Amino acid sequence: MNAIIISVGDELMMGQTIDTNSAWLSTRLVALGCTPLYHKTVGDDLGGIVDAVLEAGDRADIVVITGGLGPTEDDMTRHALAKTINVPLDLHEPSLETIEKFFRSIGRVMPPTNRIQAMYPRGSDVLANYWGTAPGIHLVIGAAHLYAFPGVPREMRGMFERYIVPYLEQMSGRSIVTESITTFGAGESTVAEALGPLMERTRNPLVGTTVSGGEVTIRVRSDFVTREEAMQACEDVVLDIKKRMGDWVVGVGGSSLTETTVNMARSLGVLLTVAESCTGGLLAKLLTDIPGSSDVFLGGWVTYSNELKVNELGVSPDVLSKDGAVSQGVAMAMAEGALKRSGADYALALTGVAGPAGGTESKPVGTVWLAIASRQGSETRLESECYSFPGERGMIRLRAAKTAINRLRLALLARRTS
Ligand code: ATP
């Protein structure tokens, strides 16, 4: 089986939106044993979409189109599909009712323009959208099955899992179950070493790794005749991987390091703060990227200058002049100051040399001091570590921020089990 992915939208063509849908679809298709032939991006242009669909329909078993199913004039996908198979658009009453109901549920009357989202090319199948308003469309062009989904990634993903996965399984006569385990703290080669024989390419379930932003994701693909067998084998391997990887495992099923850490803090009912120098707010940004982080994250300080470290966090000018801003003493004083001034249970502090300039022989570019302060009854517990991160400025800052989050995760893990 092979597939062609077409993404539609002027904002993709102009580079204003990055086409993450195609990358996600390719990853899922490959995991399901279906080979992507190519990706194509087309603007909001009727003729362009028709041409892309005709070409794809000639070459692929499956064509997935995302985007252009919205209610506005420039949303052309359904019109283009109707033109391609030379049929008119019909109204799908149940979809219209669903869309009207959705607007009623948010206290609004459906604008007349949204009616178009309930229209579909005559003879095609309407695919209910349980994640948004616009239904998807399925039709057969030559030998190809074509699926058109909304561009919104969450809706597209939900519809892929619901409509394309069962079709692929039925066609191949196999059931494929996949899982991903996110790890942090070990490089890809260390992970591979720990996984050992599990990574042999002839094994089923197949285990592989990918790296992104310092997190190594272990992917499992279990391919059996029945769904039960595939699920059982997948579960067994995931258990084995968790045992081998220990505390490096930060989440299963796509949970990132930060997501897991914020969720742990929430379930423990602890409050967090940060004091940042070299990361300039990145640590706070990563934490607040997680929806609902306001339950646990109070806020923090970006103290780039020595003056602010002294005035805002109470770092001693003597320590600063004796040890320098990038030092254990300053990192600990920043964490302690942030903990006291915020009333949080945990404070993370980072100070380092992100480069490209500013490195010295004793403190080369990449040197970062991390400190974590926590409340132990009326006492404050302080711990610190020095790291030497490779890479350029952006990578050093990202690694520093993520390492701080991981340090917090490990502290929360210890608290949970104590
Ligand atoms: P809706 O009915 O919700 O408007 P639609 O099918 O019209 O959906 P678009 O209007 O094309 O979808 O896109 C909606 C949003 O989804 C875009 O603004 C963009 O943020 C996101 N999006 C669209 N296509 C992609 C893509 N290929 N990759 C990532 N995001 C995308």
Short mmCIF file of C-alpha atoms and ligand atoms in Angstrom, two decimals:
data_model
loop_
_atom_site.label_atom_id
_atom_site.label_comp_id
_atom_site.label_asym_id
_atom_site.label_seq_id
_atom_site.Cartn_x
_atom_site.Cartn_y
_atom_site.Cartn_z
CA MET A 1 0.00 0.00 0.00
CA ASN A 2 1.17 3.53 -0.71
CA ALA A 3 -0.15 6.99 -0.05
CA ILE A 4 0.08 10.59 -1.22
CA ILE A 5 -0.51 13.49 1.14
CA ILE A 6 -1.84 16.82 -0.12
CA SER A 7 -2.01 19.82 2.20
CA VAL A 8 -4.14 22.75 1.14
CA GLY A 9 -3.91 26.39 2.17
CA ASP A 10 -2.35 29.68 1.12
CA GLU A 11 -0.84 30.11 4.58
CA LEU A 12 1.13 26.89 4.04
CA MET A 13 2.28 28.02 0.59
CA MET A 14 3.42 31.39 1.99
CA GLY A 15 5.33 29.72 4.80
CA GLN A 16 3.15 31.33 7.48
CA THR A 17 2.06 27.94 8.84
CA ILE A 18 4.44 25.01 9.00
CA ASP A 19 2.97 21.86 7.48
CA THR A 20 3.10 19.58 10.51
CA ASN A 21 0.11 17.57 9.26
CA SER A 22 2.09 15.92 6.45
CA ALA A 23 4.93 14.96 8.79
CA TRP A 24 2.50 13.48 11.31
CA LEU A 25 0.55 11.62 8.61
CA SER A 26 3.75 10.19 7.10
CA THR A 27 4.93 8.94 10.48
CA ARG A 28 1.61 7.24 11.15
CA LEU A 29 1.32 5.78 7.66
CA VAL A 30 4.82 4.30 7.83
CA ALA A 31 4.06 2.86 11.27
CA LEU A 32 1.01 1.19 9.72
CA GLY A 33 3.01 -0.31 6.86
CA CYS A 34 1.86 2.15 4.18
CA THR A 35 4.56 3.92 2.12
CA PRO A 36 4.15 7.66 1.48
CA LEU A 37 5.13 8.44 -2.14
CA TYR A 38 5.22 12.22 -1.80
CA HIS A 39 3.75 15.30 -0.07
CA LYS A 40 2.30 18.13 -2.07
CA THR A 41 1.27 21.57 -0.85
CA VAL A 42 -1.32 23.49 -2.87
CA GLY A 43 -2.70 26.99 -2.28
CA ASP A 44 -6.39 27.82 -1.98
CA ASP A 45 -6.82 27.39 -5.71
CA LEU A 46 -9.55 25.25 -7.25
CA GLY A 47 -7.58 24.24 -10.37
CA GLY A 48 -4.45 23.48 -8.35
CA ILE A 49 -6.34 21.17 -6.00
CA VAL A 50 -8.10 19.39 -8.89
CA ASP A 51 -4.75 18.76 -10.64
CA ALA A 52 -3.12 17.52 -7.44
CA VAL A 53 -6.03 15.14 -6.74
CA LEU A 54 -6.10 13.75 -10.29
CA GLU A 55 -2.37 13.08 -10.26
CA ALA A 56 -2.46 11.51 -6.79
CA GLY A 57 -5.52 9.40 -7.66
CA ASP A 58 -3.59 7.90 -10.58
CA ARG A 59 -0.58 6.92 -8.49
CA ALA A 60 -1.58 6.07 -4.92
CA ASP A 61 -3.77 3.58 -3.07
CA ILE A 62 -4.64 6.22 -0.50
CA VAL A 63 -4.78 10.00 -0.88
CA VAL A 64 -5.08 12.14 2.24
CA ILE A 65 -5.97 15.83 1.82
CA THR A 66 -5.92 18.17 4.79
CA GLY A 67 -7.26 21.73 4.92
CA GLY A 68 -9.66 23.85 2.93
CA LEU A 69 -12.87 22.42 4.41
CA GLY A 70 -13.70 25.57 6.38
CA PRO A 71 -16.69 27.89 5.83
CA THR A 72 -14.94 30.77 4.05
CA GLU A 73 -14.78 31.64 0.34
CA ASP A 74 -11.17 30.54 0.08
CA ASP A 75 -11.90 27.02 1.41
CA MET A 76 -11.91 25.14 -1.90
CA THR A 77 -11.34 21.48 -1.14
CA ARG A 78 -14.95 20.23 -1.33
CA HIS A 79 -15.60 22.24 -4.52
CA ALA A 80 -12.42 20.84 -6.06
CA LEU A 81 -13.39 17.26 -5.19
CA ALA A 82 -16.85 17.72 -6.73
CA LYS A 83 -15.23 19.15 -9.87
CA THR A 84 -12.72 16.30 -10.05
CA ILE A 85 -15.42 13.63 -10.13
CA ASN A 86 -17.80 15.90 -12.03
CA VAL A 87 -20.73 15.90 -9.60
CA PRO A 88 -22.65 18.67 -7.80
CA LEU A 89 -22.48 19.37 -4.06
CA ASP A 90 -25.42 18.05 -2.02
CA LEU A 91 -26.53 19.07 1.45
CA HIS A 92 -26.00 16.48 4.18
CA GLU A 93 -28.84 17.21 6.61
CA PRO A 94 -27.43 15.29 9.64
CA SER A 95 -24.16 17.26 9.35
CA LEU A 96 -26.06 20.54 9.13
CA GLU A 97 -27.95 19.62 12.31
CA THR A 98 -24.69 18.73 14.07
CA ILE A 99 -23.09 22.04 13.09
CA GLU A 100 -26.19 24.02 14.17
CA LYS A 101 -26.21 22.12 17.46
CA PHE A 102 -22.53 22.93 18.00
CA PHE A 103 -23.21 26.66 17.60
CA ARG A 104 -26.22 26.45 19.94
CA SER A 105 -24.03 24.74 22.55
CA ILE A 106 -21.70 27.78 22.57
CA GLY A 107 -24.66 30.17 22.75
CA ARG A 108 -24.55 31.29 19.12
CA VAL A 109 -26.67 30.92 16.02
CA MET A 110 -24.86 29.22 13.15
CA PRO A 111 -23.69 31.87 10.65
CA PRO A 112 -25.19 31.12 7.19
CA THR A 113 -21.66 30.72 5.78
CA ASN A 114 -21.15 27.54 7.84
CA ARG A 115 -23.87 25.76 5.85
CA ILE A 116 -21.26 25.00 3.18
CA GLN A 117 -19.48 22.71 5.66
CA ALA A 118 -22.45 20.33 5.48
CA MET A 119 -22.17 20.05 1.68
CA TYR A 120 -20.45 17.07 0.07
CA PRO A 121 -19.79 15.86 -3.47
CA ARG A 122 -22.71 13.68 -4.57
CA GLY A 123 -21.94 9.96 -4.14
CA SER A 124 -19.13 10.46 -1.61
CA ASP A 125 -19.21 9.43 2.07
CA VAL A 126 -19.55 12.06 4.78
CA LEU A 127 -17.19 11.38 7.69
CA ALA A 128 -18.50 12.64 11.03
CA ASN A 129 -16.05 14.97 12.78
CA TYR A 130 -16.15 14.34 16.56
CA TRP A 131 -13.38 16.89 17.18
CA GLY A 132 -14.72 19.99 15.38
CA THR A 133 -17.39 21.24 12.99
CA ALA A 134 -16.42 20.38 9.40
CA PRO A 135 -17.11 16.75 8.43
CA GLY A 136 -14.54 14.92 6.33
CA ILE A 137 -15.16 13.40 2.91
CA HIS A 138 -14.30 9.96 1.54
CA LEU A 139 -14.51 9.05 -2.11
CA VAL A 140 -12.96 6.66 -4.59
CA ILE A 141 -11.03 8.07 -7.54
CA GLY A 142 -9.91 5.31 -9.92
CA ALA A 143 -8.31 2.75 -7.65
CA ALA A 144 -7.49 5.25 -4.90
CA HIS A 145 -9.37 5.88 -1.69
CA LEU A 146 -9.33 9.60 -1.00
CA TYR A 147 -9.91 11.10 2.45
CA ALA A 148 -10.32 14.86 2.94
CA PHE A 149 -9.94 16.09 6.53
CA PRO A 150 -9.96 19.56 8.12
CA GLY A 151 -6.55 21.19 8.47
CA VAL A 152 -6.75 21.68 12.23
CA PRO A 153 -4.19 19.12 13.47
CA ARG A 154 -6.29 17.76 16.35
CA GLU A 155 -9.29 17.15 14.09
CA MET A 156 -7.15 15.67 11.31
CA ARG A 157 -5.47 13.25 13.73
CA GLY A 158 -8.74 12.09 15.27
CA MET A 159 -10.22 11.46 11.85
CA PHE A 160 -7.13 9.62 10.60
CA GLU A 161 -7.29 7.21 13.55
CA ARG A 162 -11.01 6.68 13.14
CA TYR A 163 -11.31 6.32 9.38
CA ILE A 164 -7.98 5.43 7.80
CA VAL A 165 -6.44 3.09 10.39
CA PRO A 166 -9.30 0.53 10.28
CA TYR A 167 -9.24 0.63 6.47
CA LEU A 168 -5.48 -0.02 6.34
CA GLU A 169 -5.83 -2.88 8.83
CA GLN A 170 -8.66 -4.41 6.86
CA MET A 171 -6.65 -4.18 3.62
CA SER A 172 -3.50 -5.71 5.05
CA GLY A 173 -5.30 -8.35 7.11
CA ARG A 174 -2.98 -7.34 9.98
CA SER A 175 -3.47 -5.35 13.15
CA ILE A 176 -0.83 -2.81 13.95
CA VAL A 177 -0.56 -1.28 17.41
CA THR A 178 1.97 1.47 18.09
CA GLU A 179 3.19 3.13 21.26
CA SER A 180 5.80 5.74 22.12
CA ILE A 181 7.87 6.16 25.27
CA THR A 182 9.57 9.50 25.86
CA THR A 183 12.88 9.53 27.72
CA PHE A 184 15.19 12.25 28.96
CA GLY A 185 18.69 12.17 30.40
CA ALA A 186 20.31 9.56 28.16
CA GLY A 187 21.61 10.16 24.63
CA GLU A 188 20.38 8.07 21.71
CA SER A 189 23.37 5.69 21.82
CA THR A 190 22.96 5.12 25.58
CA VAL A 191 19.27 4.40 25.01
CA ALA A 192 20.15 1.96 22.21
CA GLU A 193 22.64 0.22 24.49
CA ALA A 194 20.06 -0.10 27.27
CA LEU A 195 17.46 -1.48 24.86
CA GLY A 196 19.96 -4.05 23.53
CA PRO A 197 18.32 -6.91 21.60
CA LEU A 198 14.91 -5.19 21.63
CA MET A 199 16.17 -3.00 18.79
CA GLU A 200 17.06 -5.84 16.41
CA ARG A 201 15.44 -5.03 13.07
CA THR A 202 13.94 -8.50 12.60
CA ARG A 203 11.94 -8.39 15.84
CA ASN A 204 8.21 -7.97 16.15
CA PRO A 205 7.29 -5.66 17.90
CA LEU A 206 9.81 -3.46 16.17
CA VAL A 207 11.53 -0.91 18.43
CA GLY A 208 13.21 2.28 17.14
CA THR A 209 14.27 5.68 18.46
CA THR A 210 13.97 9.32 17.37
CA VAL A 211 15.47 12.42 18.99
CA SER A 212 13.95 15.86 19.28
CA GLY A 213 14.86 18.76 21.57
CA GLY A 214 16.99 16.55 23.82
CA GLU A 215 14.20 14.01 24.36
CA VAL A 216 14.71 10.52 22.94
CA THR A 217 11.45 8.85 21.95
CA ILE A 218 11.32 5.07 21.75
CA ARG A 219 8.73 3.89 19.24
CA VAL A 220 7.15 0.45 19.31
CA ARG A 221 5.32 -1.09 16.34
CA SER A 222 3.52 -4.34 16.99
CA ASP A 223 2.21 -6.13 13.87
CA PHE A 224 0.02 -9.24 14.31
CA VAL A 225 -3.04 -10.85 12.78
CA THR A 226 -5.39 -10.08 15.65
CA ARG A 227 -5.69 -6.83 17.56
CA GLU A 228 -5.46 -8.73 20.89
CA GLU A 229 -2.10 -10.30 19.95
CA ALA A 230 -0.75 -6.96 18.72
CA MET A 231 -1.84 -5.16 21.90
CA GLN A 232 -0.49 -7.84 24.23
CA ALA A 233 2.90 -7.96 22.50
CA CYS A 234 3.08 -4.17 22.52
CA GLU A 235 2.26 -4.00 26.25
CA ASP A 236 4.90 -6.62 27.05
CA VAL A 237 7.61 -4.73 25.17
CA VAL A 238 6.62 -1.40 26.74
CA LEU A 239 6.97 -3.01 30.19
CA ASP A 240 10.38 -4.38 29.27
CA ILE A 241 11.49 -0.96 27.94
CA LYS A 242 10.29 0.78 31.12
CA LYS A 243 12.28 -1.69 33.22
CA ARG A 244 15.42 -1.17 31.16
CA MET A 245 15.13 2.62 31.03
CA GLY A 246 14.14 3.24 34.68
CA ASP A 247 14.03 6.93 35.68
CA TRP A 248 14.92 8.03 32.15
CA VAL A 249 11.30 7.32 31.15
CA VAL A 250 9.33 10.55 31.37
CA GLY A 251 6.09 9.51 29.70
CA VAL A 252 4.22 6.97 27.62
CA GLY A 253 1.79 7.77 24.79
CA GLY A 254 3.41 11.02 23.67
CA SER A 255 3.65 12.84 27.05
CA SER A 256 6.61 15.20 26.98
CA LEU A 257 9.07 15.82 29.81
CA THR A 258 7.45 19.14 30.73
CA GLU A 259 3.89 17.82 30.52
CA THR A 260 4.72 14.90 32.81
CA THR A 261 6.51 17.16 35.29
CA VAL A 262 3.69 19.71 35.46
CA ASN A 263 1.16 16.90 35.92
CA MET A 264 3.26 15.36 38.71
CA ALA A 265 3.50 18.72 40.48
CA ARG A 266 -0.27 19.09 40.18
CA SER A 267 -1.00 15.64 41.58
CA LEU A 268 1.38 16.30 44.49
CA GLY A 269 -0.15 19.74 45.07
CA VAL A 270 3.21 21.56 44.99
CA LEU A 271 3.95 25.06 43.70
CA LEU A 272 6.86 26.02 41.46
CA THR A 273 8.93 29.08 40.68
CA VAL A 274 12.02 29.80 38.58
CA ALA A 275 15.00 32.17 38.62
CA GLU A 276 16.68 32.34 35.22
CA SER A 277 19.77 33.97 33.87
CA CYS A 278 21.20 32.30 30.73
CA THR A 279 17.84 30.84 29.64
CA GLY A 280 16.20 34.29 29.68
CA GLY A 281 12.68 33.04 30.41
CA LEU A 282 12.79 29.82 28.37
CA LEU A 283 12.26 27.67 31.44
CA ALA A 284 9.11 29.64 32.35
CA LYS A 285 7.99 29.47 28.73
CA LEU A 286 8.33 25.68 28.57
CA LEU A 287 6.38 25.30 31.82
CA THR A 288 3.62 27.67 30.71
CA ASP A 289 3.38 25.97 27.31
CA ILE A 290 1.51 23.23 29.19
CA PRO A 291 -2.22 23.97 29.45
CA GLY A 292 -3.28 24.24 33.10
CA SER A 293 0.26 25.02 34.33
CA SER A 294 -1.20 27.94 36.30
CA ASP A 295 -2.30 25.35 38.89
CA VAL A 296 1.34 24.83 39.86
CA PHE A 297 3.50 27.59 38.37
CA LEU A 298 3.50 30.85 40.31
CA GLY A 299 5.85 32.77 38.01
CA GLY A 300 9.48 33.69 38.36
CA TRP A 301 12.42 36.00 37.66
CA VAL A 302 14.63 36.64 34.67
CA THR A 303 17.70 38.20 36.29
CA TYR A 304 20.18 38.66 33.51
CA SER A 305 22.27 41.37 35.15
CA ASN A 306 24.19 41.12 38.42
CA GLU A 307 22.18 44.10 39.76
CA LEU A 308 18.89 42.27 39.37
CA LYS A 309 20.32 39.09 40.85
CA VAL A 310 21.21 41.14 43.94
CA ASN A 311 18.15 43.39 44.10
CA GLU A 312 15.45 40.92 43.09
CA LEU A 313 16.74 37.65 44.53
CA GLY A 314 19.08 38.74 47.30
CA VAL A 315 22.23 37.21 45.79
CA SER A 316 25.25 38.43 47.74
CA PRO A 317 27.43 40.94 45.82
CA ASP A 318 30.45 39.33 47.50
CA VAL A 319 29.67 35.89 46.06
CA LEU A 320 29.07 37.47 42.67
CA SER A 321 32.39 39.27 42.63
CA LYS A 322 34.33 36.36 44.17
CA ASP A 323 32.86 33.42 42.20
CA GLY A 324 31.34 35.18 39.17
CA ALA A 325 27.72 35.06 37.94
CA VAL A 326 28.16 31.54 36.56
CA SER A 327 28.89 29.70 39.78
CA GLN A 328 27.45 27.28 42.28
CA GLY A 329 27.09 29.99 44.94
CA VAL A 330 25.09 32.28 42.67
CA ALA A 331 22.84 29.49 41.34
CA MET A 332 22.03 28.37 44.89
CA ALA A 333 21.42 31.94 46.08
CA MET A 334 19.10 32.55 43.11
CA ALA A 335 17.10 29.40 43.88
CA GLU A 336 16.94 30.21 47.59
CA GLY A 337 15.91 33.81 46.94
CA ALA A 338 13.19 32.76 44.49
CA LEU A 339 11.84 30.13 46.91
CA LYS A 340 11.64 32.60 49.82
CA ARG A 341 10.19 35.49 47.82
CA SER A 342 7.55 33.43 45.97
CA GLY A 343 6.29 31.09 48.67
CA ALA A 344 6.65 28.16 46.24
CA ASP A 345 7.62 24.62 47.30
CA TYR A 346 10.31 24.24 44.61
CA ALA A 347 12.52 26.82 42.91
CA LEU A 348 14.74 26.11 39.93
CA ALA A 349 17.64 28.42 39.10
CA LEU A 350 19.91 28.50 36.06
CA THR A 351 23.01 30.54 35.37
CA GLY A 352 25.46 29.75 32.59
CA VAL A 353 27.43 30.71 29.50
CA ALA A 354 25.20 30.20 26.45
CA GLY A 355 27.75 31.71 24.03
CA PRO A 356 28.85 32.21 21.38
CA ALA A 357 31.01 34.75 23.31
CA GLY A 358 31.73 34.93 27.02
CA GLY A 359 33.47 31.58 27.51
CA THR A 360 36.72 31.33 29.48
CA GLU A 361 39.14 28.50 30.11
CA SER A 362 37.59 27.67 33.47
CA LYS A 363 34.01 28.36 32.29
CA PRO A 364 33.78 27.51 28.59
CA VAL A 365 30.65 28.11 26.51
CA GLY A 366 28.07 25.54 27.59
CA THR A 367 28.90 25.68 31.32
CA VAL A 368 25.63 25.90 33.25
CA TRP A 369 24.98 25.78 36.99
CA LEU A 370 21.57 24.46 38.01
CA ALA A 371 20.22 24.77 41.54
CA ILE A 372 17.01 23.46 43.02
CA ALA A 373 15.65 24.75 46.32
CA SER A 374 12.80 23.04 48.12
CA ARG A 375 10.96 23.36 51.39
CA GLN A 376 11.50 20.58 53.93
CA GLY A 377 9.23 21.72 56.79
CA SER A 378 10.72 24.98 58.03
CA GLU A 379 14.10 24.18 56.44
CA THR A 380 15.23 24.93 52.89
CA ARG A 381 17.02 22.15 51.04
CA LEU A 382 19.47 23.24 48.37
CA GLU A 383 21.08 21.09 45.71
CA SER A 384 23.17 22.09 42.72
CA GLU A 385 24.85 20.58 39.70
CA CYS A 386 27.20 21.84 37.03
CA TYR A 387 26.71 20.82 33.38
CA SER A 388 28.69 21.23 30.24
CA PHE A 389 26.28 21.31 27.31
CA PRO A 390 27.50 20.93 23.73
CA GLY A 391 26.05 22.78 20.73
CA GLU A 392 25.21 26.33 19.82
CA ARG A 393 23.42 28.98 21.91
CA GLY A 394 19.85 27.82 21.22
CA MET A 395 20.68 24.19 21.97
CA ILE A 396 22.58 25.04 25.16
CA ARG A 397 19.66 27.10 26.47
CA LEU A 398 17.09 24.43 25.57
CA ARG A 399 19.18 21.67 27.16
CA ALA A 400 19.68 23.76 30.29
CA ALA A 401 15.95 24.48 30.65
CA LYS A 402 14.96 20.86 30.02
CA THR A 403 17.62 19.54 32.37
CA ALA A 404 16.21 21.79 35.09
CA ILE A 405 12.71 20.45 34.44
CA ASN A 406 14.06 16.90 34.53
CA ARG A 407 15.83 17.60 37.82
CA LEU A 408 12.51 18.78 39.22
CA ARG A 409 10.79 15.66 37.86
CA LEU A 410 13.30 13.44 39.67
CA ALA A 411 12.78 15.42 42.90
CA LEU A 412 9.01 15.01 42.57
CA LEU A 413 9.44 11.29 41.84
CA ALA A 414 11.49 10.91 45.05
CA ARG A 415 8.86 12.89 46.99
CA ARG A 416 6.07 10.71 45.61
CA THR A 417 7.78 7.48 46.60
CA SER A 418 9.01 8.70 50.03
P1 ATP B 1 -11.85 24.48 9.60
O1 ATP B 1 -13.11 23.93 9.13
O2 ATP B 1 -11.65 24.23 11.08
O3 ATP B 1 -11.61 25.92 9.21
P2 ATP B 1 -10.13 23.74 7.43
O4 ATP B 1 -10.18 22.41 6.78
O5 ATP B 1 -10.68 24.90 6.67
O6 ATP B 1 -10.69 23.61 8.90
P3 ATP B 1 -7.84 25.29 7.32
O7 ATP B 1 -8.69 26.52 7.41
O8 ATP B 1 -7.14 25.00 6.06
O9 ATP B 1 -8.65 24.02 7.73
O10 ATP B 1 -6.82 25.29 8.54
C1 ATP B 1 -7.24 25.56 9.85
C2 ATP B 1 -6.02 25.75 10.69
O11 ATP B 1 -5.38 24.48 10.84
C3 ATP B 1 -4.94 26.65 10.10
O12 ATP B 1 -5.08 28.00 10.44
C4 ATP B 1 -3.68 26.08 10.66
O13 ATP B 1 -3.45 26.63 11.94
C5 ATP B 1 -3.98 24.62 10.81
N1 ATP B 1 -3.46 23.86 9.67
C6 ATP B 1 -4.01 23.74 8.45
N2 ATP B 1 -3.27 22.94 7.67
C7 ATP B 1 -2.20 22.57 8.40
C8 ATP B 1 -1.07 21.75 8.16
N3 ATP B 1 -0.89 21.14 6.97
N4 ATP B 1 -0.17 21.58 9.16
C9 ATP B 1 -0.37 22.18 10.35
N5 ATP B 1 -1.42 22.97 10.64
C10 ATP B 1 -2.33 23.16 9.69
#
